[in-house]
PDB file of C-alpha atoms in Angstrom:
ATOM      1  CA  MET A   1     132.983 104.672 138.978  1.00 45.00           C
ATOM      2  CA  LYS A   2     133.482 104.151 135.312  1.00 49.00           C
ATOM      3  CA  SER A   3     131.262 101.598 133.556  1.00 50.00           C
ATOM      4  CA  HIS A   4     132.765  99.637 130.566  1.00 51.00           C
ATOM      5  CA  GLN A   5     131.422 100.678 127.287  1.00 54.00           C
ATOM      6  CA  THR A   6     130.677  98.144 124.979  1.00 62.00           C
ATOM      7  CA  ALA A   7     130.674  99.027 121.087  1.00 71.00           C
ATOM      8  CA  GLN A   8     127.394  99.836 119.617  1.00 87.00           C
ATOM      9  CA  THR A   9     126.396  97.474 117.018  1.00 87.00           C
ATOM     10  CA  MET A  10     123.566  97.437 114.666  1.00 90.00           C
ATOM     11  CA  LYS A  11     121.828  94.882 112.443  1.00 92.00           C
ATOM     12  CA  PRO A  12     122.951  94.863 108.899  1.00 92.00           C
ATOM     13  CA  ALA A  13     119.536  96.162 107.600  1.00 92.00           C
ATOM     14  CA  THR A  14     119.982  99.163 109.814  1.00 93.00           C
ATOM     15  CA  ALA A  15     123.608  99.520 108.477  1.00 92.00           C
ATOM     16  CA  ALA A  16     122.495  99.087 105.024  1.00 93.00           C
ATOM     17  CA  LYS A  17     119.639 101.712 105.495  1.00 92.00           C
ATOM     18  CA  LYS A  18     122.232 104.232 106.865  1.00 92.00           C
ATOM     19  CA  LEU A  19     124.595 103.384 104.050  1.00 92.00           C
ATOM     20  CA  GLY A  20     121.718 103.987 101.174  1.00 91.00           C
ATOM     21  CA  VAL A  21     122.278 100.640  99.949  1.00 94.00           C
ATOM     22  CA  TYR A  22     119.692  97.362  99.134  1.00 94.00           C
ATOM     23  CA  LEU A  23     120.543  94.848 101.663  1.00 94.00           C
ATOM     24  CA  PRO A  24     120.062  91.678  99.575  1.00 94.00           C
ATOM     25  CA  ALA A  25     122.852  93.192  97.007  1.00 93.00           C
ATOM     26  CA  THR A  26     125.401  93.463  99.854  1.00 93.00           C
ATOM     27  CA  PRO A  27     128.183  90.806 100.317  1.00 93.00           C
ATOM     28  CA  ALA A  28     127.167  87.872 102.406  1.00 92.00           C
ATOM     29  CA  GLU A  29     129.561  88.626 105.078  1.00 90.00           C
ATOM     30  CA  PHE A  30     127.631  91.901 105.558  1.00 91.00           C
ATOM     31  CA  GLN A  31     124.532  90.482 105.598  1.00 92.00           C
ATOM     32  CA  GLU A  32     125.175  87.877 108.226  1.00 91.00           C
ATOM     33  CA  GLY A  33     127.356  89.820 110.729  1.00 86.00           C
ATOM     34  CA  VAL A  34     126.710  92.705 113.033  1.00 90.00           C
ATOM     35  CA  VAL A  35     128.034  96.223 112.231  1.00 89.00           C
ATOM     36  CA  SER A  36     129.595  98.306 114.892  1.00 90.00           C
ATOM     37  CA  ARG A  37     129.456 102.264 114.917  1.00 91.00           C
ATOM     38  CA  ALA A  38     133.174 102.199 114.042  1.00 90.00           C
ATOM     39  CA  GLU A  39     132.672  99.982 111.237  1.00 91.00           C
ATOM     40  CA  LEU A  40     129.775 101.998 109.836  1.00 91.00           C
ATOM     41  CA  ASN A  41     131.936 105.177 110.248  1.00 92.00           C
ATOM     42  CA  GLU A  42     134.876 103.499 108.395  1.00 92.00           C
ATOM     43  CA  LEU A  43     132.584 102.158 105.535  1.00 92.00           C
ATOM     44  CA  GLN A  44     131.117 105.788 105.201  1.00 92.00           C
ATOM     45  CA  ALA A  45     134.665 107.285 105.166  1.00 93.00           C
ATOM     46  CA  ASP A  46     136.511 104.856 102.896  1.00 92.00           C
ATOM     47  CA  PRO A  47     133.845 102.676 101.195  1.00 92.00           C
ATOM     48  CA  PRO A  48     135.333  99.452  99.738  1.00 93.00           C
ATOM     49  CA  GLU A  49     134.771  98.440  96.218  1.00 94.00           C
ATOM     50  CA  TRP A  50     131.200  96.449  96.618  1.00 94.00           C
ATOM     51  CA  LEU A  51     129.758  99.492  98.416  1.00 93.00           C
ATOM     52  CA  ARG A  52     131.179 102.131  95.596  1.00 93.00           C
ATOM     53  CA  ASP A  53     129.651  99.951  92.998  1.00 93.00           C
ATOM     54  CA  LEU A  54     126.173  99.342  94.598  1.00 93.00           C
ATOM     55  CA  ARG A  55     126.094 103.028  95.314  1.00 92.00           C
ATOM     56  CA  ARG A  56     126.751 103.900  91.646  1.00 93.00           C
ATOM     57  CA  ASP A  57     125.083 101.008  89.699  1.00 93.00           C
ATOM     58  CA  GLY A  58     122.499  99.653  92.290  1.00 91.00           C
ATOM     59  CA  PRO A  59     120.123  97.690  92.791  1.00 95.00           C
ATOM     60  CA  HIS A  60     118.964 100.883  94.911  1.00 94.00           C
ATOM     61  CA  PRO A  61     116.528 100.644  97.838  1.00 93.00           C
ATOM     62  CA  ARG A  62     113.126 102.421  97.187  1.00 92.00           C
ATOM     63  CA  PRO A  63     114.134 105.381  99.371  1.00 91.00           C
ATOM     64  CA  VAL A  64     116.951 106.053  96.683  1.00 92.00           C
ATOM     65  CA  VAL A  65     114.894 105.245  93.665  1.00 93.00           C
ATOM     66  CA  ALA A  66     112.293 107.674  94.900  1.00 93.00           C
ATOM     67  CA  ALA A  67     114.634 110.386  95.374  1.00 92.00           C
ATOM     68  CA  LYS A  68     116.586 109.880  91.762  1.00 93.00           C
ATOM     69  CA  LEU A  69     113.123 110.131  90.180  1.00 93.00           C
ATOM     70  CA  GLY A  70     111.995 112.991  92.295  1.00 92.00           C
ATOM     71  CA  VAL A  71     108.828 111.349  93.827  1.00 93.00           C
ATOM     72  CA  SER A  72     107.748 109.816  97.068  1.00 92.00           C
ATOM     73  CA  ILE A  73     108.032 106.417  98.173  1.00 92.00           C
ATOM     74  CA  SER A  74     104.114 106.260  97.945  1.00 92.00           C
ATOM     75  CA  GLY A  75     104.273 107.745  94.448  1.00 91.00           C
ATOM     76  CA  LEU A  76     106.521 104.891  93.393  1.00 92.00           C
ATOM     77  CA  ALA A  77     104.034 102.295  94.846  1.00 92.00           C
ATOM     78  CA  ARG A  78     101.199 104.217  92.801  1.00 92.00           C
ATOM     79  CA  GLY A  79     103.342 103.539  89.849  1.00 91.00           C
ATOM     80  CA  GLY A  80     103.845 100.096  90.266  1.00 91.00           C
ATOM     81  CA  VAL A  81     107.321  99.964  91.426  1.00 91.00           C
ATOM     82  CA  THR A  82     107.743  97.794  94.341  1.00 90.00           C
ATOM     83  CA  GLU A  83     111.306  96.388  93.910  1.00 91.00           C
ATOM     84  CA  ALA A  84     114.826  97.767  93.961  1.00 92.00           C
ATOM     85  CA  LEU A  85     115.857  99.428  90.773  1.00 94.00           C
ATOM     86  CA  THR A  86     119.310  99.642  89.146  1.00 94.00           C
ATOM     87  CA  THR A  87     120.665 102.919  87.761  1.00 95.00           C
ATOM     88  CA  GLU A  88     120.141 101.752  84.428  1.00 95.00           C
ATOM     89  CA  GLN A  89     116.439 101.031  85.004  1.00 95.00           C
ATOM     90  CA  ILE A  90     116.061 104.407  86.773  1.00 95.00           C
ATOM     91  CA  GLU A  91     117.742 106.183  83.768  1.00 95.00           C
ATOM     92  CA  ALA A  92     115.228 104.345  81.324  1.00 94.00           C
ATOM     93  CA  LEU A  93     112.133 105.369  83.515  1.00 93.00           C
ATOM     94  CA  LYS A  94     113.430 108.877  83.184  1.00 93.00           C
ATOM     95  CA  GLN A  95     113.719 108.727  79.554  1.00 94.00           C
ATOM     96  CA  GLU A  96     110.357 107.159  78.916  1.00 93.00           C
ATOM     97  CA  GLN A  97     108.524 109.550  81.071  1.00 92.00           C
ATOM     98  CA  PRO A  98     105.657 107.331  81.805  1.00 94.00           C
ATOM     99  CA  GLU A  99     102.404 109.093  82.700  1.00 94.00           C
ATOM    100  CA  TRP A 100     102.574 108.084  86.377  1.00 94.00           C
ATOM    101  CA  LEU A 101     105.856 109.593  87.021  1.00 93.00           C
ATOM    102  CA  GLU A 102     104.971 112.991  85.214  1.00 93.00           C
ATOM    103  CA  LYS A 103     101.952 112.849  87.713  1.00 93.00           C
ATOM    104  CA  GLU A 104     103.923 111.994  90.745  1.00 92.00           C
ATOM    105  CA  ARG A 105     106.584 114.415  90.162  1.00 92.00           C
ATOM    106  CA  ALA A 106     104.160 117.309  89.837  1.00 93.00           C
ATOM    107  CA  THR A 107     102.478 115.896  93.146  1.00 92.00           C
ATOM    108  CA  GLN A 108     105.895 116.137  94.853  1.00 91.00           C
ATOM    109  CA  ALA A 109     106.602 119.514  93.472  1.00 91.00           C
ATOM    110  CA  GLU A 110     103.235 120.583  94.827  1.00 92.00           C
ATOM    111  CA  VAL A 111     104.020 119.112  98.232  1.00 90.00           C
ATOM    112  CA  ARG A 112     107.208 121.141  98.324  1.00 89.00           C
ATOM    113  CA  LYS A 113     105.693 124.182  97.344  1.00 92.00           C
ATOM    114  CA  GLU A 114     103.033 123.747 100.239  1.00 92.00           C
ATOM    115  CA  THR A 115     105.833 122.974 102.748  1.00 90.00           C
ATOM    116  CA  ALA A 116     107.796 125.991 101.659  1.00 90.00           C
ATOM    117  CA  ARG A 117     104.846 128.223 101.935  1.00 90.00           C
ATOM    118  CA  LEU A 118     103.545 126.818 105.498  1.00 90.00           C
ATOM    119  CA  LYS A 119     107.308 127.038 106.598  1.00 88.00           C
ATOM    120  CA  GLN A 120     107.445 130.697 105.673  1.00 88.00           C
ATOM    121  CA  ARG A 121     103.923 131.475 107.204  1.00 87.00           C
ATOM    122  CA  ALA A 122     105.269 129.716 110.790  1.00 86.00           C
ATOM    123  CA  GLY A 123     108.520 131.901 110.520  1.00 84.00           C
ATOM    124  CA  GLU A 124     106.104 135.075 109.890  1.00 82.00           C
ATOM    125  CA  ARG A 125     104.123 134.112 112.908  1.00 81.00           C
ATOM    126  CA  ALA A 126     107.057 133.477 115.035  1.00 78.00           C
ATOM    127  CA  GLU A 127     108.517 137.040 114.176  1.00 78.00           C
ATOM    128  CA  GLN A 128     105.088 138.590 114.951  1.00 78.00           C
ATOM    129  CA  ASP A 129     105.009 136.797 118.084  1.00 77.00           C
ATOM    130  CA  SER A 130     108.282 138.087 119.138  1.00 73.00           C
ATOM    131  CA  GLU A 131     107.612 141.691 118.579  1.00 69.00           C
TER     132      GLU A 131
END
């Protein structure tokens, strides 16, 4: 017996997160509707002009801002950045190199280094255990 499959849908906020865009900057019809899995796939495969513009110019959601600046989301908050930023604002911050940004980038670099060290150590232990 086959069950009828309904199209999987998601809230606009979830779709915006998956697309890496700031929801309040999306068109009203996107914000007010629901997005099916097929529609999301179509948006990713062939983004409309509004989506290309948002991805290029912003405003960008905090995870994207953090990635573009090379810091964590917590680092953004510690630096006083709590709102979405445009690409232009992100570039201006990179040029200014405020003290908090330098500090957070250094912290992020240390975190990455420590994560790599722990991963390597876990791999060595797994290798020893298999011998």
